[in-house]
Structures are given as C-alpha cells and as structure tokens.
Amino acid sequence: YAAYPPKLAERCILAGCPVGGIVLDPFFGSGTTGLAAAENGREYIGIELNAGYCGLAEKRLGGACG
C-alpha cells in the first residue's frame, strides 16, 4: 500500500495528458490517480493485481471494478 496525495498525481496528469485524454495507471491501488484524473477532465484506466483494493477504489470513485 503506497498512499500519496492526489496533488502529486494531479501535477503529473496536468503536465502529460490533455483534457479529454486517457491516464493509464498499472498500479491502481485505491484509485488516487483515477480520482485526480477525473477531477481534471481526463478519463482513466486502472489496473490492479490485488482484488482487495478494488473495493477501496469503488468507494472513492463511485464506480464498479471489473
């Protein structure tokens, strides 16, 4: 588990992904990167090997994992 502030992800997203673009996070965890992407007008794809984190991401992002 590697918690980091959403502002850190936001900084990278704003620097490297245009509005409407897609952010790929291959280590999605609890969804911090997805949250920052959505709040800044970007789509996101999250990949997480540990199914236990899926519930955390669902709660934070209000969506379903699948």
PDB file of C-alpha atoms in Angstrom:
ATOM      1  CA  TYR A   1       0.000   0.000   0.000  1.00  0.00           C
ATOM      2  CA  ALA A   2       1.591   3.245  -1.123  1.00  0.00           C
ATOM      3  CA  ALA A   3      -0.539   6.240  -0.202  1.00  0.00           C
ATOM      4  CA  TYR A   4       0.281   9.574  -1.829  1.00  0.00           C
ATOM      5  CA  PRO A   5      -1.518  12.907  -2.049  1.00  0.00           C
ATOM      6  CA  PRO A   6      -3.846  13.444  -5.032  1.00  0.00           C
ATOM      7  CA  LYS A   7      -1.989  16.710  -5.789  1.00  0.00           C
ATOM      8  CA  LEU A   8       1.103  14.672  -6.675  1.00  0.00           C
ATOM      9  CA  ALA A   9      -0.823  12.671  -9.291  1.00  0.00           C
ATOM     10  CA  GLU A  10      -2.584  15.837 -10.457  1.00  0.00           C
ATOM     11  CA  ARG A  11       0.707  17.545 -11.203  1.00  0.00           C
ATOM     12  CA  CYS A  12       1.840  14.681 -13.448  1.00  0.00           C
ATOM     13  CA  ILE A  13      -1.551  14.400 -15.150  1.00  0.00           C
ATOM     14  CA  LEU A  14      -1.707  18.103 -15.957  1.00  0.00           C
ATOM     15  CA  ALA A  15       1.841  18.024 -17.327  1.00  0.00           C
ATOM     16  CA  GLY A  16       1.406  14.975 -19.534  1.00  0.00           C
ATOM     17  CA  CYS A  17      -2.214  14.409 -20.508  1.00  0.00           C
ATOM     18  CA  PRO A  18      -4.523  16.765 -22.420  1.00  0.00           C
ATOM     19  CA  VAL A  19      -8.094  17.423 -21.311  1.00  0.00           C
ATOM     20  CA  GLY A  20     -10.205  14.523 -22.555  1.00  0.00           C
ATOM     21  CA  GLY A  21      -7.146  12.274 -22.719  1.00  0.00           C
ATOM     22  CA  ILE A  22      -6.728   8.921 -21.002  1.00  0.00           C
ATOM     23  CA  VAL A  23      -4.493   8.276 -17.986  1.00  0.00           C
ATOM     24  CA  LEU A  24      -3.230   4.708 -17.523  1.00  0.00           C
ATOM     25  CA  ASP A  25      -2.310   3.576 -14.005  1.00  0.00           C
ATOM     26  CA  PRO A  26      -0.995  -0.018 -13.963  1.00  0.00           C
ATOM     27  CA  PHE A  27      -0.792   0.014 -10.143  1.00  0.00           C
ATOM     28  CA  PHE A  28      -4.244   1.468  -9.391  1.00  0.00           C
ATOM     29  CA  GLY A  29      -4.486   0.588  -5.688  1.00  0.00           C
ATOM     30  CA  SER A  30      -7.164   2.686  -4.010  1.00  0.00           C
ATOM     31  CA  GLY A  31      -7.662   4.879  -7.089  1.00  0.00           C
ATOM     32  CA  THR A  32      -5.842   8.105  -6.209  1.00  0.00           C
ATOM     33  CA  THR A  33      -4.646   8.604  -9.772  1.00  0.00           C
ATOM     34  CA  GLY A  34      -8.119   7.931 -11.163  1.00  0.00           C
ATOM     35  CA  LEU A  35      -9.611  10.421  -8.745  1.00  0.00           C
ATOM     36  CA  ALA A  36      -7.127  13.107  -9.787  1.00  0.00           C
ATOM     37  CA  ALA A  37      -7.710  12.323 -13.473  1.00  0.00           C
ATOM     38  CA  ALA A  38     -11.498  12.548 -13.186  1.00  0.00           C
ATOM     39  CA  GLU A  39     -11.345  15.796 -11.227  1.00  0.00           C
ATOM     40  CA  ASN A  40      -9.255  17.313 -14.033  1.00  0.00           C
ATOM     41  CA  GLY A  41     -11.333  16.273 -17.036  1.00  0.00           C
ATOM     42  CA  ARG A  42      -9.396  13.164 -18.013  1.00  0.00           C
ATOM     43  CA  GLU A  43     -10.539   9.584 -18.452  1.00  0.00           C
ATOM     44  CA  TYR A  44      -8.585   6.844 -16.695  1.00  0.00           C
ATOM     45  CA  ILE A  45      -7.844   3.157 -16.876  1.00  0.00           C
ATOM     46  CA  GLY A  46      -6.711   1.477 -13.682  1.00  0.00           C
ATOM     47  CA  ILE A  47      -5.098  -1.950 -13.469  1.00  0.00           C
ATOM     48  CA  GLU A  48      -4.695  -3.637 -10.091  1.00  0.00           C
ATOM     49  CA  LEU A  49      -3.487  -7.158  -9.384  1.00  0.00           C
ATOM     50  CA  ASN A  50      -4.763  -7.218  -5.787  1.00  0.00           C
ATOM     51  CA  ALA A  51      -8.566  -7.594  -5.878  1.00  0.00           C
ATOM     52  CA  GLY A  52      -8.753  -6.315  -2.303  1.00  0.00           C
ATOM     53  CA  TYR A  53      -8.011  -2.788  -3.471  1.00  0.00           C
ATOM     54  CA  CYS A  54     -10.922  -2.822  -5.907  1.00  0.00           C
ATOM     55  CA  GLY A  55     -13.436  -2.123  -3.131  1.00  0.00           C
ATOM     56  CA  LEU A  56     -11.418   0.870  -1.954  1.00  0.00           C
ATOM     57  CA  ALA A  57     -11.279   2.303  -5.462  1.00  0.00           C
ATOM     58  CA  GLU A  58     -15.006   1.726  -5.987  1.00  0.00           C
ATOM     59  CA  LYS A  59     -15.856   3.662  -2.824  1.00  0.00           C
ATOM     60  CA  ARG A  60     -13.569   6.565  -3.722  1.00  0.00           C
ATOM     61  CA  LEU A  61     -14.610   6.796  -7.355  1.00  0.00           C
ATOM     62  CA  GLY A  62     -18.244   5.717  -7.164  1.00  0.00           C
ATOM     63  CA  GLY A  63     -17.902   3.119  -9.884  1.00  0.00           C
ATOM     64  CA  ALA A  64     -17.551  -0.587 -10.365  1.00  0.00           C
ATOM     65  CA  CYS A  65     -14.418  -2.600 -10.943  1.00  0.00           C
ATOM     66  CA  GLY A  66     -14.465  -5.309 -13.468  1.00  0.00           C
TER      67      GLY A  66
END
